[in-house]
């Protein structure tokens, strides 16, 4: 079967760095996405990894290790507006391509 | 503005009512999706339309009926819903799914319809 695990909640301080982890078990792995979702709003695309390593995009970076079934999203120089849910999603080919979402990690940024 | 518009934003209905949710995308995409989002649970994929053809029905009860008249519009018709169907219903679109070559295409989501069943 397919399974995605991420912490339910995290709290961090403005200006700090936070790492949100995601582990997955799936067959036919075909890429991993991170989305940000503010309360009452649409999820928005942050990053995509399909090869091992780190992808950097401004204050946000995403890492993937396919052999370990592991990814993390790294947020630097945290701002209050970064308080949101962060969704890890895996695209898999299981007799057809499908994107499976984790339950999301709620990040609280405090002053 | 994500390019995906859902209406209504909020809907309260009784269990015997019939209503429809509407989704429209202005991104030129060819794949559209319905998801259910309940508190503290993963996004649940309900239906997928790829180039106007339904390619996924994720064991969704028949009281939910999708319709995709063209690649820009997607509807979810609701009939005789249950209290446990109360949730946020999200529509998304992406470039048409042609397998591996579409792997890096993210989905663009609407703001959702908050549905409450009395």
PDB file of C-alpha atoms in Angstrom:
ATOM      1  CA  UNK A   1       0.000   0.000   0.000  1.00  0.00           C
ATOM      2  CA  UNK A   2       0.920   3.654   0.030  1.00  0.00           C
ATOM      3  CA  UNK A   3       1.556   5.708   3.128  1.00  0.00           C
ATOM      4  CA  UNK A   4       2.865   9.195   3.853  1.00  0.00           C
ATOM      5  CA  UNK A   5       3.877  10.352   7.333  1.00  0.00           C
ATOM      6  CA  UNK A   6       4.613  13.873   8.506  1.00  0.00           C
ATOM      7  CA  UNK A   7       4.435  15.492  11.942  1.00  0.00           C
ATOM      8  CA  UNK A   8       1.056  16.924  12.843  1.00  0.00           C
ATOM      9  CA  UNK A   9       2.288  20.235  14.246  1.00  0.00           C
ATOM     10  CA  UNK A  10       5.507  22.196  14.696  1.00  0.00           C
ATOM     11  CA  UNK A  11       6.304  25.516  16.329  1.00  0.00           C
ATOM     12  CA  UNK A  12       9.264  27.740  15.483  1.00  0.00           C
ATOM     13  CA  UNK A  13      10.455  31.271  16.132  1.00  0.00           C
ATOM     14  CA  UNK A  14      10.485  34.149  13.679  1.00  0.00           C
ATOM     15  CA  UNK A  15      13.882  34.397  11.982  1.00  0.00           C
ATOM     16  CA  UNK A  16      14.807  30.798  12.734  1.00  0.00           C
ATOM     17  CA  UNK A  17      15.150  27.734  10.497  1.00  0.00           C
ATOM     18  CA  UNK A  18      12.679  24.842  10.577  1.00  0.00           C
ATOM     19  CA  UNK A  19      12.803  21.435   8.901  1.00  0.00           C
ATOM     20  CA  UNK A  20       9.584  19.559   8.157  1.00  0.00           C
ATOM     21  CA  UNK A  21      10.104  15.862   7.501  1.00  0.00           C
ATOM     22  CA  UNK A  22       8.093  13.507   5.323  1.00  0.00           C
ATOM     23  CA  UNK A  23       8.509   9.752   4.983  1.00  0.00           C
ATOM     24  CA  UNK A  24       6.698   7.679   2.431  1.00  0.00           C
ATOM     25  CA  UNK A  25       6.145   4.115   1.346  1.00  0.00           C
ATOM     26  CA  UNK A  26       4.949   3.611  -2.190  1.00  0.00           C
ATOM     27  CA  UNK A  27       5.615   1.587  -5.286  1.00  0.00           C
ATOM     28  CA  UNK A  28       6.219   3.240  -8.620  1.00  0.00           C
ATOM     29  CA  UNK A  29       7.622   6.454  -7.112  1.00  0.00           C
ATOM     30  CA  UNK A  30       7.516   9.258  -9.667  1.00  0.00           C
ATOM     31  CA  UNK A  31       8.239  12.467  -7.755  1.00  0.00           C
ATOM     32  CA  UNK A  32       7.459  14.323  -4.545  1.00  0.00           C
ATOM     33  CA  UNK A  33       5.725  17.684  -4.134  1.00  0.00           C
ATOM     34  CA  UNK A  34       5.466  20.132  -1.259  1.00  0.00           C
ATOM     35  CA  UNK A  35       2.460  22.461  -1.016  1.00  0.00           C
ATOM     36  CA  UNK A  36       1.678  25.299   1.384  1.00  0.00           C
ATOM     37  CA  UNK A  37      -1.875  25.845   2.596  1.00  0.00           C
ATOM     38  CA  UNK A  38      -2.928  28.838   4.682  1.00  0.00           C
ATOM     39  CA  UNK A  39      -6.103  28.413   6.691  1.00  0.00           C
ATOM     40  CA  UNK A  40      -9.177  28.834   4.512  1.00  0.00           C
ATOM     41  CA  UNK A  41      -7.129  29.061   1.326  1.00  0.00           C
ATOM     42  CA  UNK A  42      -6.043  26.856  -1.560  1.00  0.00           C
ATOM     43  CA  UNK A  43      -2.903  24.722  -1.338  1.00  0.00           C
ATOM     44  CA  UNK A  44      -0.165  26.321  -3.424  1.00  0.00           C
ATOM     45  CA  UNK A  45       2.806  24.562  -5.030  1.00  0.00           C
ATOM     46  CA  UNK A  46       6.206  25.042  -3.374  1.00  0.00           C
ATOM     47  CA  UNK A  47       8.611  22.463  -4.785  1.00  0.00           C
ATOM     48  CA  UNK A  48       9.111  19.252  -6.715  1.00  0.00           C
ATOM     49  CA  UNK A  49      11.848  16.619  -6.334  1.00  0.00           C
ATOM     50  CA  UNK A  50      12.299  13.517  -8.420  1.00  0.00           C
ATOM     51  CA  UNK A  51      16.059  12.973  -8.103  1.00  0.00           C
ATOM     52  CA  UNK A  52      18.032  12.654  -4.871  1.00  0.00           C
ATOM     53  CA  UNK A  53      19.404  15.850  -3.453  1.00  0.00           C
ATOM     54  CA  UNK A  54      18.516  19.361  -2.489  1.00  0.00           C
ATOM     55  CA  UNK A  55      16.463  21.812  -4.523  1.00  0.00           C
ATOM     56  CA  UNK A  56      16.765  25.413  -3.349  1.00  0.00           C
ATOM     57  CA  UNK A  57      14.249  28.115  -4.104  1.00  0.00           C
ATOM     58  CA  UNK A  58      14.790  31.301  -2.122  1.00  0.00           C
ATOM     59  CA  UNK A  59      14.054  30.804   1.569  1.00  0.00           C
ATOM     60  CA  UNK A  60      12.623  27.340   0.887  1.00  0.00           C
ATOM     61  CA  UNK A  61      14.589  24.184   0.070  1.00  0.00           C
ATOM     62  CA  UNK A  62      13.426  20.613  -0.411  1.00  0.00           C
ATOM     63  CA  UNK A  63      15.477  17.444  -0.102  1.00  0.00           C
ATOM     64  CA  UNK A  64      14.798  13.933  -1.342  1.00  0.00           C
ATOM     65  CA  UNK A  65      16.340  10.537  -0.643  1.00  0.00           C
ATOM     66  CA  UNK A  66      14.571   7.905  -2.714  1.00  0.00           C
ATOM     67  CA  UNK A  67      16.436   4.984  -1.131  1.00  0.00           C
ATOM     68  CA  UNK A  68      15.227   6.063   2.316  1.00  0.00           C
ATOM     69  CA  UNK A  69      11.732   7.140   1.246  1.00  0.00           C
ATOM     70  CA  UNK A  70      12.413  10.469   2.890  1.00  0.00           C
ATOM     71  CA  UNK A  71      12.055  14.144   2.122  1.00  0.00           C
ATOM     72  CA  UNK A  72      12.230  17.361   4.069  1.00  0.00           C
ATOM     73  CA  UNK A  73      11.205  20.946   3.504  1.00  0.00           C
ATOM     74  CA  UNK A  74      13.582  23.517   4.969  1.00  0.00           C
ATOM     75  CA  UNK A  75      12.324  27.013   5.681  1.00  0.00           C
ATOM     76  CA  UNK A  76      14.922  29.662   6.483  1.00  0.00           C
ATOM     77  CA  UNK A  77      14.537  33.151   7.980  1.00  0.00           C
ATOM     78  CA  UNK A  78      11.054  32.309   9.149  1.00  0.00           C
ATOM     79  CA  UNK A  79       8.394  34.981   8.866  1.00  0.00           C
ATOM     80  CA  UNK A  80       5.026  35.174  10.588  1.00  0.00           C
ATOM     81  CA  UNK A  81       3.327  34.678   7.205  1.00  0.00           C
ATOM     82  CA  UNK A  82       4.947  31.228   6.984  1.00  0.00           C
ATOM     83  CA  UNK A  83       2.439  29.998   9.571  1.00  0.00           C
ATOM     84  CA  UNK A  84       0.464  27.493   7.485  1.00  0.00           C
ATOM     85  CA  UNK A  85       0.027  23.809   6.794  1.00  0.00           C
ATOM     86  CA  UNK A  86       2.674  22.126   4.658  1.00  0.00           C
ATOM     87  CA  UNK A  87       1.518  19.150   2.595  1.00  0.00           C
ATOM     88  CA  UNK A  88       3.844  16.438   1.343  1.00  0.00           C
ATOM     89  CA  UNK A  89       2.521  14.633  -1.748  1.00  0.00           C
ATOM     90  CA  UNK A  90       3.951  11.700  -3.667  1.00  0.00           C
ATOM     91  CA  UNK A  91       3.235  10.941  -7.303  1.00  0.00           C
ATOM     92  CA  UNK A  92       3.214   7.222  -7.964  1.00  0.00           C
ATOM     93  CA  UNK A  93       2.582   4.969 -10.903  1.00  0.00           C
ATOM     94  CA  UNK A  94       0.370   2.227  -9.511  1.00  0.00           C
ATOM     95  CA  UNK A  95      -1.171   1.054 -12.739  1.00  0.00           C
ATOM     96  CA  UNK A  96      -1.906   4.675 -13.532  1.00  0.00           C
ATOM     97  CA  UNK A  97      -0.398   7.872 -12.188  1.00  0.00           C
ATOM     98  CA  UNK A  98      -1.806   9.174  -8.924  1.00  0.00           C
ATOM     99  CA  UNK A  99      -0.774  11.862  -6.410  1.00  0.00           C
ATOM    100  CA  UNK A 100      -1.131  10.834  -2.764  1.00  0.00           C
ATOM    101  CA  UNK A 101      -1.158  13.511  -0.070  1.00  0.00           C
ATOM    102  CA  UNK A 102      -0.006  13.374   3.523  1.00  0.00           C
ATOM    103  CA  UNK A 103      -2.176  14.853   6.269  1.00  0.00           C
ATOM    104  CA  UNK A 104      -0.016  17.970   6.424  1.00  0.00           C
ATOM    105  CA  UNK A 105       2.116  19.635   9.099  1.00  0.00           C
ATOM    106  CA  UNK A 106       0.717  22.749  10.772  1.00  0.00           C
ATOM    107  CA  UNK A 107       3.551  25.198  11.377  1.00  0.00           C
ATOM    108  CA  UNK A 108       3.132  27.950  13.947  1.00  0.00           C
ATOM    109  CA  UNK A 109       5.652  30.793  13.765  1.00  0.00           C
ATOM    110  CA  UNK A 110       5.872  32.832  16.966  1.00  0.00           C
ATOM    111  CA  UNK A 111       7.485  36.197  17.523  1.00  0.00           C
TER     112      UNK A 111
ATOM    113  CA  UNK B   1      -5.669  34.240  -7.465  1.00  0.00           C
ATOM    114  CA  UNK B   2      -4.738  30.685  -8.412  1.00  0.00           C
ATOM    115  CA  UNK B   3      -6.549  30.552 -11.756  1.00  0.00           C
ATOM    116  CA  UNK B   4      -9.005  28.011 -10.349  1.00  0.00           C
ATOM    117  CA  UNK B   5     -12.352  29.374  -9.161  1.00  0.00           C
ATOM    118  CA  UNK B   6     -14.824  27.433  -7.061  1.00  0.00           C
ATOM    119  CA  UNK B   7     -18.393  28.363  -6.243  1.00  0.00           C
ATOM    120  CA  UNK B   8     -20.010  28.583  -3.823  1.00  0.00           C
ATOM    121  CA  UNK B   9     -17.404  29.175  -1.101  1.00  0.00           C
ATOM    122  CA  UNK B  10     -19.801  27.967   1.584  1.00  0.00           C
ATOM    123  CA  UNK B  11     -22.820  25.667   1.352  1.00  0.00           C
ATOM    124  CA  UNK B  12     -25.199  24.457   4.024  1.00  0.00           C
ATOM    125  CA  UNK B  13     -27.695  21.831   2.971  1.00  0.00           C
ATOM    126  CA  UNK B  14     -30.060  19.280   4.415  1.00  0.00           C
ATOM    127  CA  UNK B  15     -29.618  15.578   3.793  1.00  0.00           C
ATOM    128  CA  UNK B  16     -32.457  15.475   1.275  1.00  0.00           C
ATOM    129  CA  UNK B  17     -31.334  18.451  -0.810  1.00  0.00           C
ATOM    130  CA  UNK B  18     -29.713  18.389  -4.230  1.00  0.00           C
ATOM    131  CA  UNK B  19     -26.977  20.893  -4.941  1.00  0.00           C
ATOM    132  CA  UNK B  20     -23.984  21.267  -7.227  1.00  0.00           C
ATOM    133  CA  UNK B  21     -20.459  22.552  -6.727  1.00  0.00           C
ATOM    134  CA  UNK B  22     -18.794  24.323  -9.612  1.00  0.00           C
ATOM    135  CA  UNK B  23     -15.139  24.652 -10.581  1.00  0.00           C
ATOM    136  CA  UNK B  24     -13.671  26.658 -13.428  1.00  0.00           C
ATOM    137  CA  UNK B  25     -10.018  26.933 -14.423  1.00  0.00           C
ATOM    138  CA  UNK B  26      -8.438  29.616 -16.593  1.00  0.00           C
ATOM    139  CA  UNK B  27      -5.016  27.997 -16.971  1.00  0.00           C
ATOM    140  CA  UNK B  28      -5.466  26.013 -20.176  1.00  0.00           C
ATOM    141  CA  UNK B  29      -5.103  22.743 -18.284  1.00  0.00           C
ATOM    142  CA  UNK B  30      -6.525  19.436 -19.421  1.00  0.00           C
ATOM    143  CA  UNK B  31      -6.780  17.537 -16.145  1.00  0.00           C
ATOM    144  CA  UNK B  32      -9.166  18.379 -13.320  1.00  0.00           C
ATOM    145  CA  UNK B  33      -9.631  16.841  -9.890  1.00  0.00           C
ATOM    146  CA  UNK B  34     -12.042  16.767  -6.956  1.00  0.00           C
ATOM    147  CA  UNK B  35     -10.617  16.278  -3.454  1.00  0.00           C
ATOM    148  CA  UNK B  36     -12.253  16.043  -0.032  1.00  0.00           C
ATOM    149  CA  UNK B  37     -10.368  17.635   2.869  1.00  0.00           C
ATOM    150  CA  UNK B  38     -11.464  16.782   6.409  1.00  0.00           C
ATOM    151  CA  UNK B  39      -9.829  18.111   9.565  1.00  0.00           C
ATOM    152  CA  UNK B  40      -6.463  16.490  10.331  1.00  0.00           C
ATOM    153  CA  UNK B  41      -6.828  13.971   7.511  1.00  0.00           C
ATOM    154  CA  UNK B  42      -4.987  13.758   4.186  1.00  0.00           C
ATOM    155  CA  UNK B  43      -6.520  15.167   1.082  1.00  0.00           C
ATOM    156  CA  UNK B  44      -8.714  12.398  -0.326  1.00  0.00           C
ATOM    157  CA  UNK B  45      -8.786  12.143  -4.104  1.00  0.00           C
ATOM    158  CA  UNK B  46     -12.350  11.632  -5.318  1.00  0.00           C
ATOM    159  CA  UNK B  47     -12.394  11.978  -9.089  1.00  0.00           C
ATOM    160  CA  UNK B  48      -9.983  12.745 -11.916  1.00  0.00           C
ATOM    161  CA  UNK B  49     -10.796  13.896 -15.428  1.00  0.00           C
ATOM    162  CA  UNK B  50      -7.982  13.780 -17.949  1.00  0.00           C
ATOM    163  CA  UNK B  51      -8.761  15.356 -21.329  1.00  0.00           C
ATOM    164  CA  UNK B  52     -12.478  15.275 -20.353  1.00  0.00           C
ATOM    165  CA  UNK B  53     -12.394  11.534 -19.703  1.00  0.00           C
ATOM    166  CA  UNK B  54     -12.970  10.294 -16.176  1.00  0.00           C
ATOM    167  CA  UNK B  55      -9.867   8.314 -15.285  1.00  0.00           C
ATOM    168  CA  UNK B  56     -10.317   7.914 -11.541  1.00  0.00           C
ATOM    169  CA  UNK B  57     -13.235   7.209  -9.256  1.00  0.00           C
ATOM    170  CA  UNK B  58     -11.701   6.533  -5.880  1.00  0.00           C
ATOM    171  CA  UNK B  59     -14.527   4.381  -4.488  1.00  0.00           C
ATOM    172  CA  UNK B  60     -16.689   7.443  -3.997  1.00  0.00           C
ATOM    173  CA  UNK B  61     -20.325   6.861  -2.955  1.00  0.00           C
ATOM    174  CA  UNK B  62     -22.875   7.396  -5.707  1.00  0.00           C
ATOM    175  CA  UNK B  63     -24.409  10.330  -3.832  1.00  0.00           C
ATOM    176  CA  UNK B  64     -21.492  12.288  -5.345  1.00  0.00           C
ATOM    177  CA  UNK B  65     -21.705  12.589  -9.122  1.00  0.00           C
ATOM    178  CA  UNK B  66     -19.066  14.442 -11.162  1.00  0.00           C
ATOM    179  CA  UNK B  67     -19.555  16.104 -14.517  1.00  0.00           C
ATOM    180  CA  UNK B  68     -16.911  17.542 -16.841  1.00  0.00           C
ATOM    181  CA  UNK B  69     -18.569  19.185 -19.853  1.00  0.00           C
ATOM    182  CA  UNK B  70     -15.284  20.636 -21.152  1.00  0.00           C
ATOM    183  CA  UNK B  71     -11.671  20.939 -20.061  1.00  0.00           C
ATOM    184  CA  UNK B  72     -12.318  24.227 -18.226  1.00  0.00           C
ATOM    185  CA  UNK B  73     -15.318  23.256 -16.123  1.00  0.00           C
ATOM    186  CA  UNK B  74     -15.948  20.611 -13.509  1.00  0.00           C
ATOM    187  CA  UNK B  75     -19.047  20.021 -11.418  1.00  0.00           C
ATOM    188  CA  UNK B  76     -19.799  17.877  -8.396  1.00  0.00           C
ATOM    189  CA  UNK B  77     -23.486  17.070  -8.050  1.00  0.00           C
ATOM    190  CA  UNK B  78     -24.608  16.277  -4.520  1.00  0.00           C
ATOM    191  CA  UNK B  79     -27.695  14.280  -3.536  1.00  0.00           C
ATOM    192  CA  UNK B  80     -28.869  12.774  -0.266  1.00  0.00           C
ATOM    193  CA  UNK B  81     -25.635  13.494   1.585  1.00  0.00           C
ATOM    194  CA  UNK B  82     -24.769  12.326   5.087  1.00  0.00           C
ATOM    195  CA  UNK B  83     -23.427  14.373   8.024  1.00  0.00           C
ATOM    196  CA  UNK B  84     -19.983  12.756   7.582  1.00  0.00           C
ATOM    197  CA  UNK B  85     -19.808  14.352   4.141  1.00  0.00           C
ATOM    198  CA  UNK B  86     -19.322  17.733   5.782  1.00  0.00           C
ATOM    199  CA  UNK B  87     -15.836  18.847   4.687  1.00  0.00           C
ATOM    200  CA  UNK B  88     -13.901  21.208   2.449  1.00  0.00           C
ATOM    201  CA  UNK B  89     -14.172  20.154  -1.204  1.00  0.00           C
ATOM    202  CA  UNK B  90     -11.231  21.248  -3.289  1.00  0.00           C
ATOM    203  CA  UNK B  91     -10.979  21.371  -7.046  1.00  0.00           C
ATOM    204  CA  UNK B  92      -7.604  21.300  -8.771  1.00  0.00           C
ATOM    205  CA  UNK B  93      -6.271  21.353 -12.300  1.00  0.00           C
ATOM    206  CA  UNK B  94      -2.998  20.488 -13.988  1.00  0.00           C
ATOM    207  CA  UNK B  95      -1.623  19.979 -17.430  1.00  0.00           C
ATOM    208  CA  UNK B  96      -3.078  16.865 -19.013  1.00  0.00           C
ATOM    209  CA  UNK B  97      -1.643  13.705 -17.576  1.00  0.00           C
ATOM    210  CA  UNK B  98       0.417  11.910 -20.165  1.00  0.00           C
ATOM    211  CA  UNK B  99       2.210   9.723 -17.695  1.00  0.00           C
ATOM    212  CA  UNK B 100       5.871  10.108 -17.008  1.00  0.00           C
ATOM    213  CA  UNK B 101       6.267  13.279 -19.014  1.00  0.00           C
ATOM    214  CA  UNK B 102       3.719  15.026 -16.803  1.00  0.00           C
ATOM    215  CA  UNK B 103       5.383  14.000 -13.563  1.00  0.00           C
ATOM    216  CA  UNK B 104       6.700  17.414 -12.627  1.00  0.00           C
ATOM    217  CA  UNK B 105       3.468  19.287 -13.259  1.00  0.00           C
ATOM    218  CA  UNK B 106       1.951  20.561 -10.000  1.00  0.00           C
ATOM    219  CA  UNK B 107      -1.736  20.829  -9.356  1.00  0.00           C
ATOM    220  CA  UNK B 108      -3.334  24.252  -8.995  1.00  0.00           C
ATOM    221  CA  UNK B 109      -6.079  24.354  -6.393  1.00  0.00           C
ATOM    222  CA  UNK B 110      -9.158  26.463  -5.895  1.00  0.00           C
ATOM    223  CA  UNK B 111     -10.047  27.875  -2.477  1.00  0.00           C
ATOM    224  CA  UNK B 112     -12.624  25.141  -1.969  1.00  0.00           C
ATOM    225  CA  UNK B 113     -16.262  24.908  -0.989  1.00  0.00           C
ATOM    226  CA  UNK B 114     -16.934  24.479   2.736  1.00  0.00           C
ATOM    227  CA  UNK B 115     -19.867  22.074   2.854  1.00  0.00           C
ATOM    228  CA  UNK B 116     -21.972  21.531   5.963  1.00  0.00           C
ATOM    229  CA  UNK B 117     -24.690  18.875   6.045  1.00  0.00           C
ATOM    230  CA  UNK B 118     -27.443  19.380   8.594  1.00  0.00           C
TER     231      UNK B 118
END
